[in-house]
PDB file of C-alpha atoms and ligand atoms in Angstrom:
ATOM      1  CA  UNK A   1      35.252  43.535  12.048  1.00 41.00           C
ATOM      2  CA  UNK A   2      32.528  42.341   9.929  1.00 44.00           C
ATOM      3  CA  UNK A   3      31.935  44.531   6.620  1.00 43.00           C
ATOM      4  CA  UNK A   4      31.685  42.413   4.019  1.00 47.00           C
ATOM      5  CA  UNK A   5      29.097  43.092   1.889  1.00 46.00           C
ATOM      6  CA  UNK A   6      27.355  39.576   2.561  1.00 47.00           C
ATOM      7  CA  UNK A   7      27.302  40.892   6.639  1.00 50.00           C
ATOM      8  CA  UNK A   8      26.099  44.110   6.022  1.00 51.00           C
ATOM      9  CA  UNK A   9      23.384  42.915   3.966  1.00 50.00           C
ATOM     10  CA  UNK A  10      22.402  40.111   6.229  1.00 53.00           C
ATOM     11  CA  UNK A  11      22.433  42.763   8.994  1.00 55.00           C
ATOM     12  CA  UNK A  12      20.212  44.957   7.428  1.00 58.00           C
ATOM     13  CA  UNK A  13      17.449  42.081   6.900  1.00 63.00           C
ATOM     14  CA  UNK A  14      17.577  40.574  10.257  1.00 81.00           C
ATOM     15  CA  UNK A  15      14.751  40.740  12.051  1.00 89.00           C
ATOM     16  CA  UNK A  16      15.692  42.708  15.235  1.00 90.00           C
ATOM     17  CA  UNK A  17      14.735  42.373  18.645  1.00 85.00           C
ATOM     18  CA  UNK A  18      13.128  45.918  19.443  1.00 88.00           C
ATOM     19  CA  UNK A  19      11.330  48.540  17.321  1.00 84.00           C
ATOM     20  CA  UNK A  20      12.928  52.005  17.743  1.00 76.00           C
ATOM     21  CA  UNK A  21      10.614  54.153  20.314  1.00 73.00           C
ATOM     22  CA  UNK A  22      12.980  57.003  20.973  1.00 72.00           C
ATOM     23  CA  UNK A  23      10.714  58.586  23.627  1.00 78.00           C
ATOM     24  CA  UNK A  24      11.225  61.866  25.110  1.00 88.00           C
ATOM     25  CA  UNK A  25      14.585  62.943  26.312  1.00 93.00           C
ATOM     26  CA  UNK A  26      14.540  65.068  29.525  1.00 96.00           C
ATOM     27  CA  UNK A  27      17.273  67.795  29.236  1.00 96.00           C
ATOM     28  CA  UNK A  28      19.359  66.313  31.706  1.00 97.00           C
ATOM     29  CA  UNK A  29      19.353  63.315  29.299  1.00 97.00           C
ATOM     30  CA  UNK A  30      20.085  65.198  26.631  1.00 96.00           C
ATOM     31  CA  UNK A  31      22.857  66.547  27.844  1.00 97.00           C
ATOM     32  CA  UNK A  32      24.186  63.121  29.188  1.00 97.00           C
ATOM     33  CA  UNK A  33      24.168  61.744  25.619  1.00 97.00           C
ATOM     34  CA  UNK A  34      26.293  64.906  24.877  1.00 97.00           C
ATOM     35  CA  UNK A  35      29.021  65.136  27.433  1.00 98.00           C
ATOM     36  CA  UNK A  36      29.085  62.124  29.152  1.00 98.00           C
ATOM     37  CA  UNK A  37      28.713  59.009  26.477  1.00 96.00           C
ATOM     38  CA  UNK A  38      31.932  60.206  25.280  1.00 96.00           C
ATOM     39  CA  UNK A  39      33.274  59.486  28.625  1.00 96.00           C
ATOM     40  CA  UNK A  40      31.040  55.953  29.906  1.00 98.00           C
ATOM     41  CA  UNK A  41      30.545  54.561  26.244  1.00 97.00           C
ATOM     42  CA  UNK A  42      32.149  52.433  24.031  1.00 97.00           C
ATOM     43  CA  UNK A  43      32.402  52.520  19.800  1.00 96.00           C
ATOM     44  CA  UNK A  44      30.174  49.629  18.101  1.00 96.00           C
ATOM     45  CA  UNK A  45      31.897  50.406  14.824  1.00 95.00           C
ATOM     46  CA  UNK A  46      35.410  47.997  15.825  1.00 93.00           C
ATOM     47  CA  UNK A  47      36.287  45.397  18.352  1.00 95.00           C
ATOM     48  CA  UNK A  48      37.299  46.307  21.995  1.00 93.00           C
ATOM     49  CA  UNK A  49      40.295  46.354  23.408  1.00 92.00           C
ATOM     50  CA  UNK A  50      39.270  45.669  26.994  1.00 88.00           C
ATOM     51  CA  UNK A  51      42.757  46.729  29.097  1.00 84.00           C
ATOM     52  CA  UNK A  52      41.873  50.476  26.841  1.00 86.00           C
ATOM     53  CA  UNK A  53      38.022  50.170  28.301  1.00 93.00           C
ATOM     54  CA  UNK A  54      38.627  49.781  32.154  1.00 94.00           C
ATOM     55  CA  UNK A  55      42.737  49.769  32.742  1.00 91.00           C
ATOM     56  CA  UNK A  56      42.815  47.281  34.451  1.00 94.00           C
ATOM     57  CA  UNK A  57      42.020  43.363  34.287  1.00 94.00           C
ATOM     58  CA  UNK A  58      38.947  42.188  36.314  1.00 97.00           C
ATOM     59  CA  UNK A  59      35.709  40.209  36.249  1.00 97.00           C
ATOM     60  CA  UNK A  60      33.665  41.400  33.612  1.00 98.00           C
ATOM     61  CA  UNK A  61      30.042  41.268  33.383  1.00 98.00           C
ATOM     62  CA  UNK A  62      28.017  42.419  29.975  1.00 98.00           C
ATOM     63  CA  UNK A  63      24.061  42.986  30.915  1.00 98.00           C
ATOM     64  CA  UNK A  64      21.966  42.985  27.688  1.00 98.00           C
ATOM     65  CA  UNK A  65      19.192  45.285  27.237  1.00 98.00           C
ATOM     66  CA  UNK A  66      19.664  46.999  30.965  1.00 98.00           C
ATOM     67  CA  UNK A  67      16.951  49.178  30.211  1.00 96.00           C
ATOM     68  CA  UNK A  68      17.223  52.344  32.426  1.00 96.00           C
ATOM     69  CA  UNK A  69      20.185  50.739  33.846  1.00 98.00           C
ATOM     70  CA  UNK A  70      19.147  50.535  37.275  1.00 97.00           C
ATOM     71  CA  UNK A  71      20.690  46.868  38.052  1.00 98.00           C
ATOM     72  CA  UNK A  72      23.873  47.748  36.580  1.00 98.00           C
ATOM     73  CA  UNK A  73      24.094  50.417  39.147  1.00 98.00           C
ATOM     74  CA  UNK A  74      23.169  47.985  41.863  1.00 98.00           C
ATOM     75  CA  UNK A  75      25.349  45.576  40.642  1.00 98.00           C
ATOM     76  CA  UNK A  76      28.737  47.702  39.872  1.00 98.00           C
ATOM     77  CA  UNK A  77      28.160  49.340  43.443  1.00 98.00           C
ATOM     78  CA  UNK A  78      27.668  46.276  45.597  1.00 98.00           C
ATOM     79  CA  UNK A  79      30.971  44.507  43.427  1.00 98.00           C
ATOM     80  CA  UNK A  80      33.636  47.392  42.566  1.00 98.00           C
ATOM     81  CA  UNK A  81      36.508  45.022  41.834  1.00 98.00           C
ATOM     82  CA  UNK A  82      34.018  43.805  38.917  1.00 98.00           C
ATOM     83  CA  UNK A  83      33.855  45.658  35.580  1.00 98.00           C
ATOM     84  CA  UNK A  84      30.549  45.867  33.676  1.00 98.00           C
ATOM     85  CA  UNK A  85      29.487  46.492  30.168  1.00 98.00           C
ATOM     86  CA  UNK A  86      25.646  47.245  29.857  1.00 98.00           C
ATOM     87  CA  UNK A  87      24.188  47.411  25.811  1.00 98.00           C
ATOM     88  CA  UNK A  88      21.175  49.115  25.253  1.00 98.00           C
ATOM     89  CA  UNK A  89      19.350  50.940  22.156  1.00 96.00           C
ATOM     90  CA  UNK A  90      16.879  53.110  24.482  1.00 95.00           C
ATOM     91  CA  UNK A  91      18.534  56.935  24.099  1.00 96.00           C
ATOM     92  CA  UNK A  92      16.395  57.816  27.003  1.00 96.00           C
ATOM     93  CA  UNK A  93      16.958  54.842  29.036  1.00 97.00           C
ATOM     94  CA  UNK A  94      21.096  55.378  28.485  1.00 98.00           C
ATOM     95  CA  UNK A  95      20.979  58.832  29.455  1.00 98.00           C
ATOM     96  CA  UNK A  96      19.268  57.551  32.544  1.00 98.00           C
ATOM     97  CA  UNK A  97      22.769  55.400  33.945  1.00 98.00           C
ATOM     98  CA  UNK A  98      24.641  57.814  32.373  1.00 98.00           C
ATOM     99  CA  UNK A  99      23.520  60.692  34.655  1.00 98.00           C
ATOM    100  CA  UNK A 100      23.942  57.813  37.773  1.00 98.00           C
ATOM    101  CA  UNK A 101      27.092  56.459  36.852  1.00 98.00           C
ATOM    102  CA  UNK A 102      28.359  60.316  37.326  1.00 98.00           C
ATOM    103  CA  UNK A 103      26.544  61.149  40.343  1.00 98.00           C
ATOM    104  CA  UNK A 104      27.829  57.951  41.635  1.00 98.00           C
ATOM    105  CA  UNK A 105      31.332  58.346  40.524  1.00 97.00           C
ATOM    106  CA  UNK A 106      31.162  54.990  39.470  1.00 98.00           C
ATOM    107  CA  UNK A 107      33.753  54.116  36.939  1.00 96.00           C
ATOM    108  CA  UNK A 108      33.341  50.374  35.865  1.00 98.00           C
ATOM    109  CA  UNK A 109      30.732  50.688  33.987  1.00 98.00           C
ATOM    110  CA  UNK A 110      31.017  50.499  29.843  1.00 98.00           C
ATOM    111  CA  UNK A 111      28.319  51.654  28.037  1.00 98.00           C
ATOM    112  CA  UNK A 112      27.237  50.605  23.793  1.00 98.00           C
ATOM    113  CA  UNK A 113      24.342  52.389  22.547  1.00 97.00           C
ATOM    114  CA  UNK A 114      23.288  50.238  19.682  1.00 97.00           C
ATOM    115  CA  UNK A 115      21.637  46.712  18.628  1.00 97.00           C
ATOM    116  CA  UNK A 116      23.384  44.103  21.066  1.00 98.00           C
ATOM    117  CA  UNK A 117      23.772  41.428  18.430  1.00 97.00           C
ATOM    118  CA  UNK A 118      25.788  43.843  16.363  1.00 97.00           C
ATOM    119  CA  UNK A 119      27.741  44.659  19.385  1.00 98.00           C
ATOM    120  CA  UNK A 120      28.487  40.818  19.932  1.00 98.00           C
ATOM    121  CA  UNK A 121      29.296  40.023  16.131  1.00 97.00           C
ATOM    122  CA  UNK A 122      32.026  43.383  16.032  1.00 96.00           C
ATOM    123  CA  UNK A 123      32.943  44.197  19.183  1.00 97.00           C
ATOM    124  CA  UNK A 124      32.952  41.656  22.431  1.00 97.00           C
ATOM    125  CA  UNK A 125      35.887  39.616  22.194  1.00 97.00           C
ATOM    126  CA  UNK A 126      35.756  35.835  21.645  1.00 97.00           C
ATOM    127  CA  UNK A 127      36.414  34.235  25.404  1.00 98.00           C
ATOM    128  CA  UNK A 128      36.381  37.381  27.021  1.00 97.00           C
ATOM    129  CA  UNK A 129      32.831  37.149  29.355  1.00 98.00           C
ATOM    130  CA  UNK A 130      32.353  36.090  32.787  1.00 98.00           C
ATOM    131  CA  UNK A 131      29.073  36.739  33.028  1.00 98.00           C
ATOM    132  CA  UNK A 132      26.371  37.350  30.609  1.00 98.00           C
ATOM    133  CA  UNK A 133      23.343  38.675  31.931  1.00 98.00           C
ATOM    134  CA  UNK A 134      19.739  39.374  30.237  1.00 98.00           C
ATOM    135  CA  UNK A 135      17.103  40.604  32.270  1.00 98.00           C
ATOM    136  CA  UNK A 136      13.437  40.848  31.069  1.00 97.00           C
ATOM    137  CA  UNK A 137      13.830  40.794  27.533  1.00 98.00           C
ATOM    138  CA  UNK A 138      11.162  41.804  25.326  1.00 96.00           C
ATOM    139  CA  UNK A 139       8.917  39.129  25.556  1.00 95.00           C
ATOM    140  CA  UNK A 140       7.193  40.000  22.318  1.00 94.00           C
ATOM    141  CA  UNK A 141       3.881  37.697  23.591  1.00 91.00           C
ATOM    142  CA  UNK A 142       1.938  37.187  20.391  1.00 91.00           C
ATOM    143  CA  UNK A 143       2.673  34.359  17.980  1.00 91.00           C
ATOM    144  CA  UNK A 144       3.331  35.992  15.093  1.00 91.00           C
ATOM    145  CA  UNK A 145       6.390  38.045  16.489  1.00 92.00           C
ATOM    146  CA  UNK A 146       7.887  35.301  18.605  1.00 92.00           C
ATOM    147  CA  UNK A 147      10.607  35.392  15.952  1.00 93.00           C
ATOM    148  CA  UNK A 148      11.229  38.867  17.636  1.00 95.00           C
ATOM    149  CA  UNK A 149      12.293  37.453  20.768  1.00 97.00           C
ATOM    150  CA  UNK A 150      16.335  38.081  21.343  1.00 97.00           C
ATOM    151  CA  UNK A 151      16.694  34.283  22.570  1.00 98.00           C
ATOM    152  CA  UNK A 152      17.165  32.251  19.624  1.00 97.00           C
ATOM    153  CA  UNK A 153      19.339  29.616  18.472  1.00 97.00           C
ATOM    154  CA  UNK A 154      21.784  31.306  16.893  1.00 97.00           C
ATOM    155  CA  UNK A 155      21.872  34.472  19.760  1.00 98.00           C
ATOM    156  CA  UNK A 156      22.761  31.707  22.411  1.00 98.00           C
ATOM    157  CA  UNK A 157      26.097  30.688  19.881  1.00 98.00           C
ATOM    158  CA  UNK A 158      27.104  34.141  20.290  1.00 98.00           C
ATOM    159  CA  UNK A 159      26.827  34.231  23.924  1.00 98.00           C
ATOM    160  CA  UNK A 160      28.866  30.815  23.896  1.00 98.00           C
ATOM    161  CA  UNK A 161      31.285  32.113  21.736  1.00 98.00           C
ATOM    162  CA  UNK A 162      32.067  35.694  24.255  1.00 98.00           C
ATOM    163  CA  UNK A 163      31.757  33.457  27.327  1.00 98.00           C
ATOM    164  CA  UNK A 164      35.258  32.238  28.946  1.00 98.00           C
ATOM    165  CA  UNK A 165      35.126  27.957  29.821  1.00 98.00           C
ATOM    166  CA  UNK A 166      32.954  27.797  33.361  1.00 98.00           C
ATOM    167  CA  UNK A 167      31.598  31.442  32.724  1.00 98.00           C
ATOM    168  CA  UNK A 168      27.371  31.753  33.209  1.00 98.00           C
ATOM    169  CA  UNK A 169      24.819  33.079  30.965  1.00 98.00           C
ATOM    170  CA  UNK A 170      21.377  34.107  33.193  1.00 98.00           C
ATOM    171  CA  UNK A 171      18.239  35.049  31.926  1.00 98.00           C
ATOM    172  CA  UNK A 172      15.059  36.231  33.971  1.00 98.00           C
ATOM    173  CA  UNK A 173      11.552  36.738  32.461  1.00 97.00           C
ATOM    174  CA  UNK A 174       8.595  37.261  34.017  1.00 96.00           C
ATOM    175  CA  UNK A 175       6.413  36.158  30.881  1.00 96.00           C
ATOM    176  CA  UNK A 176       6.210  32.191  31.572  1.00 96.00           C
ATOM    177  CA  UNK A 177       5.936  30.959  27.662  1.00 96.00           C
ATOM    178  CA  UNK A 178       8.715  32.933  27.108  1.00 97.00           C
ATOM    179  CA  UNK A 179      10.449  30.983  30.162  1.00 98.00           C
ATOM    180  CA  UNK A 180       9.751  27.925  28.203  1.00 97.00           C
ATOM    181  CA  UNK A 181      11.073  28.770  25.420  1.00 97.00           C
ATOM    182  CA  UNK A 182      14.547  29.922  26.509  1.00 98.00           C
ATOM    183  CA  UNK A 183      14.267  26.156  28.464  1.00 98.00           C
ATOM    184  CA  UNK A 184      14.055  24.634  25.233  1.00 97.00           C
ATOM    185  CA  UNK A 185      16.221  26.865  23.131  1.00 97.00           C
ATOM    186  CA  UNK A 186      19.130  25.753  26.099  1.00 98.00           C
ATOM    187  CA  UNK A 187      18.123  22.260  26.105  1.00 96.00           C
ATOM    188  CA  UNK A 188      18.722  22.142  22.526  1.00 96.00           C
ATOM    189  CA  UNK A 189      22.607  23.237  22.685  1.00 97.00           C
ATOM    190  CA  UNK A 190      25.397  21.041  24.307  1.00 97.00           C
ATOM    191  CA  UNK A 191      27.582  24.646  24.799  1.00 98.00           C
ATOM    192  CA  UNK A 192      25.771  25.094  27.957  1.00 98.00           C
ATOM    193  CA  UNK A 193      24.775  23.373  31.783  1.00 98.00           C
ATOM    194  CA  UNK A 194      22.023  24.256  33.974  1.00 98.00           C
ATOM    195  CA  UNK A 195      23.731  25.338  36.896  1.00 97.00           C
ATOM    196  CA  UNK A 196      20.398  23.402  38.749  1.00 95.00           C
ATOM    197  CA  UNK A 197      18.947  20.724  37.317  1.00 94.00           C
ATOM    198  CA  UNK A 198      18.649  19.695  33.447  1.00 91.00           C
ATOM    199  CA  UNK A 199      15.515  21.790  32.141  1.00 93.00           C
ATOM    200  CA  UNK A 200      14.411  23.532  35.671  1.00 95.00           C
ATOM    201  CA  UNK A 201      14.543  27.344  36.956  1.00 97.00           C
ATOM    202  CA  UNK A 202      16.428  28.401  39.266  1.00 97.00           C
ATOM    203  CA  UNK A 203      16.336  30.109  42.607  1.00 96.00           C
ATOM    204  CA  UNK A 204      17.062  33.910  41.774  1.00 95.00           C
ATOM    205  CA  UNK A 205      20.938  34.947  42.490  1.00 95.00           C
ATOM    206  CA  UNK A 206      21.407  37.099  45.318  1.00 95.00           C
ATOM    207  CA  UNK A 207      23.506  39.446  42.874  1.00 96.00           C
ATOM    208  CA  UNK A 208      20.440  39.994  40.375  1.00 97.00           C
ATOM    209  CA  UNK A 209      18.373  43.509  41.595  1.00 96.00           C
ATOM    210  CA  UNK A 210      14.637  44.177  41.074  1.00 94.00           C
ATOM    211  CA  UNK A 211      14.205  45.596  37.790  1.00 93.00           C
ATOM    212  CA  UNK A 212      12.160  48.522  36.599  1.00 91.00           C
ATOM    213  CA  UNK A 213      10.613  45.684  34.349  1.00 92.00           C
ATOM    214  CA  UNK A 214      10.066  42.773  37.004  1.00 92.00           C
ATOM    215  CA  UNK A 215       8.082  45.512  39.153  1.00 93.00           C
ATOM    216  CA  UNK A 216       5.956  46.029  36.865  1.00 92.00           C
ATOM    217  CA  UNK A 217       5.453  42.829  36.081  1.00 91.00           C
ATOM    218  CA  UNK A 218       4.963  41.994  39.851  1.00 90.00           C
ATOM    219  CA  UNK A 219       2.488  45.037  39.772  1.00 93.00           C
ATOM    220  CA  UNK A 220       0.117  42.423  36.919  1.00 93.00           C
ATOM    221  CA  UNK A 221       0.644  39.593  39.472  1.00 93.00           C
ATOM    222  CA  UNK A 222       3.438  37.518  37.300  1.00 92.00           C
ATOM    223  CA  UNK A 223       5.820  35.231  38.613  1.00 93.00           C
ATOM    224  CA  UNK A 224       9.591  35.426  37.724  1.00 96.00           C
ATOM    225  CA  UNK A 225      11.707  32.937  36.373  1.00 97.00           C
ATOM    226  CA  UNK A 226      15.653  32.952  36.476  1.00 98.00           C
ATOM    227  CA  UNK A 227      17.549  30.737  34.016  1.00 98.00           C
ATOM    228  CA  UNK A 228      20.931  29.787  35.118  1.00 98.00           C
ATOM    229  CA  UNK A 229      23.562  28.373  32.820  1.00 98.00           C
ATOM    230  CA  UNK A 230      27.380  27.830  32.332  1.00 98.00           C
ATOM    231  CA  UNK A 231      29.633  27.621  29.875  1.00 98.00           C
ATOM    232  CA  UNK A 232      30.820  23.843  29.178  1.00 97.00           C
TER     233      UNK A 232
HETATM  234  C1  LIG B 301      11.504  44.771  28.555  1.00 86.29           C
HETATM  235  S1  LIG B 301      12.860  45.839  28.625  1.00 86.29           S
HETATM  236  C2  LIG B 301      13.703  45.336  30.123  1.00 86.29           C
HETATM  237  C3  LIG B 301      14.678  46.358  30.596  1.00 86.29           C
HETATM  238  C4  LIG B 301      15.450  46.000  31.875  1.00 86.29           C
HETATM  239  N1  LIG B 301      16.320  44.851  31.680  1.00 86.29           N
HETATM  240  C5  LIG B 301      14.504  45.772  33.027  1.00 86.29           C
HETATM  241  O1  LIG B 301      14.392  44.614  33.481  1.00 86.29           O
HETATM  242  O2  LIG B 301      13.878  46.739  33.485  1.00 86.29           O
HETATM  243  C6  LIG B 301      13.923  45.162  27.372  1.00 86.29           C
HETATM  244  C7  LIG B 301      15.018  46.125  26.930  1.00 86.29           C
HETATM  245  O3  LIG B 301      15.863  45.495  25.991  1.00 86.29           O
HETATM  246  C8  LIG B 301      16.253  46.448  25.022  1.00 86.29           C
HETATM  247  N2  LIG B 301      16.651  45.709  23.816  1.00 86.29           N
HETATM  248  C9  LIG B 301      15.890  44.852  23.094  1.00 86.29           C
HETATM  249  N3  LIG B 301      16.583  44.338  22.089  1.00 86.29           N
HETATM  250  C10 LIG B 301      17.835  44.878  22.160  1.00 86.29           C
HETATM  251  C11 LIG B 301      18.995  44.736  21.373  1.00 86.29           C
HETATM  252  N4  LIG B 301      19.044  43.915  20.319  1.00 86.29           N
HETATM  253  N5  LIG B 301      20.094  45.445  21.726  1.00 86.29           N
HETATM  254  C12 LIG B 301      20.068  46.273  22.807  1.00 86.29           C
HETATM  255  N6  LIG B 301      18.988  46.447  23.586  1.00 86.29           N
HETATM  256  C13 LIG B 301      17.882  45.750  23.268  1.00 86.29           C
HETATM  257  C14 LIG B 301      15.020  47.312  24.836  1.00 86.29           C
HETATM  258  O4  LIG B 301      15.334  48.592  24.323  1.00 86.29           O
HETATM  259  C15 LIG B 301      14.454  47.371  26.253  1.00 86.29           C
HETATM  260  O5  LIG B 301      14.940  48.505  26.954  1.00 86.29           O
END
């Protein structure tokens, strides 16, 4: 667990990849923060102990930023003997999959509510990832945020670092600079392989639902891009 003072001050001064729009709550979100994050999520203040998370040892899939957590519902349905942990920092947007994961009954799904890098630095075992998955990220369009954008040199060490040897990282965007850029931020590390060719897209995984965020991009007539990678 990082709290030195050095980490705690270089936390506080990093530039972070969302701005804090809490949004309305519904009620029925409200009242999923209360009694049911106690039940789906996970503490970002120490590091996991995975067997304690899910009891039991199986494939396990983080999604980053999962939004209103629609594909992690998709995904933990169609794939029960797979566990999931989804990160996101929208309150409204947890409450959302928390109110499905309990209609649902579903019970491997994980849920931190907090910044995702923090979550990797303190909490997401080294070697411990299957899958990393990050869907749509904020594609923060105008120059002088770009430095806003999630994907970044030193984000795509920490994925490295969670990932097990031969595990994949995928990324889909529907904002094509922002395509090009993760290209060239992977082309630029040797901890990674396109699963398709060196510096091309790839065809869109049969696992990987619709998102809220790639229908609405569909909606202003964008094209989507997946990014495929494993772990070398
Ligand atoms: C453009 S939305 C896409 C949501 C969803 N993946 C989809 O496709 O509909 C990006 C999401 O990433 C979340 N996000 C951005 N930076 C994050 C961070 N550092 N930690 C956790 N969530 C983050 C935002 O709150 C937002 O909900």
């Amino acid at each position: 667990m990082h709290t030195n003072k050095h980490n705690t001050d270089s936390q506080r001064w990093r530039i972070r990849s969302f701005v804090r729009r809490e949004g309305r709550l519904t009620p029925g979100q409200q009242h999923a923060l209360e009694e049911l994050l106690p039940r789906f999520g996970l503490s970002a203040e120490h590091e996991l102990t995975l067997a304690q998370a899910f009891d039991r040892s199986a494939p396990l899939t983080l999604e980053i930023g999962f939004g209103n957590g629609s594909s992690l519902v998709r995904m933990a349905t169609d794939d029960p003997q797979s566990d999931f942990i989804g990160i996101e920092v929208h309150r409204p947007g947890v409450g959302h999959l928390l109110i499905e994961l309990d209609r649902l009954a579903l019970d491997n799904v994980r849920i931190f509510c907090h910044d995702a890098v923090e979550v990797l630095d303190r909490c997401i075992p080294d070697a411990s990832l299957d899958r990393v998955l990050l869907f749509f990220p904020d594609p923060w369009s105008k120059r002088k945020h770009h430095k806003r954008r999630i994907v970044q040199p030193d984000f795509v060490a920490r994925i490295a670092r969670k990932l097990k040897t031969g595990g994949r990282f995928h990324m889909a965007t529907d904002w094509e600079p922002y395509a090009e850029h993760m290209l060239k931020i992977m082309q630029s590390t040797t901890d990674f392989v396109n699963c398709d060719a060196a510096g091309s897209y790839s065809k869109r995984p049969g696992y990987r639902p619709v998102t809220k965020f790639e229908r609405r991009g569909q909606r202003l007539g964008h094209g989507v891009r997946d990014l495929v990678y494993r772990r070398s």
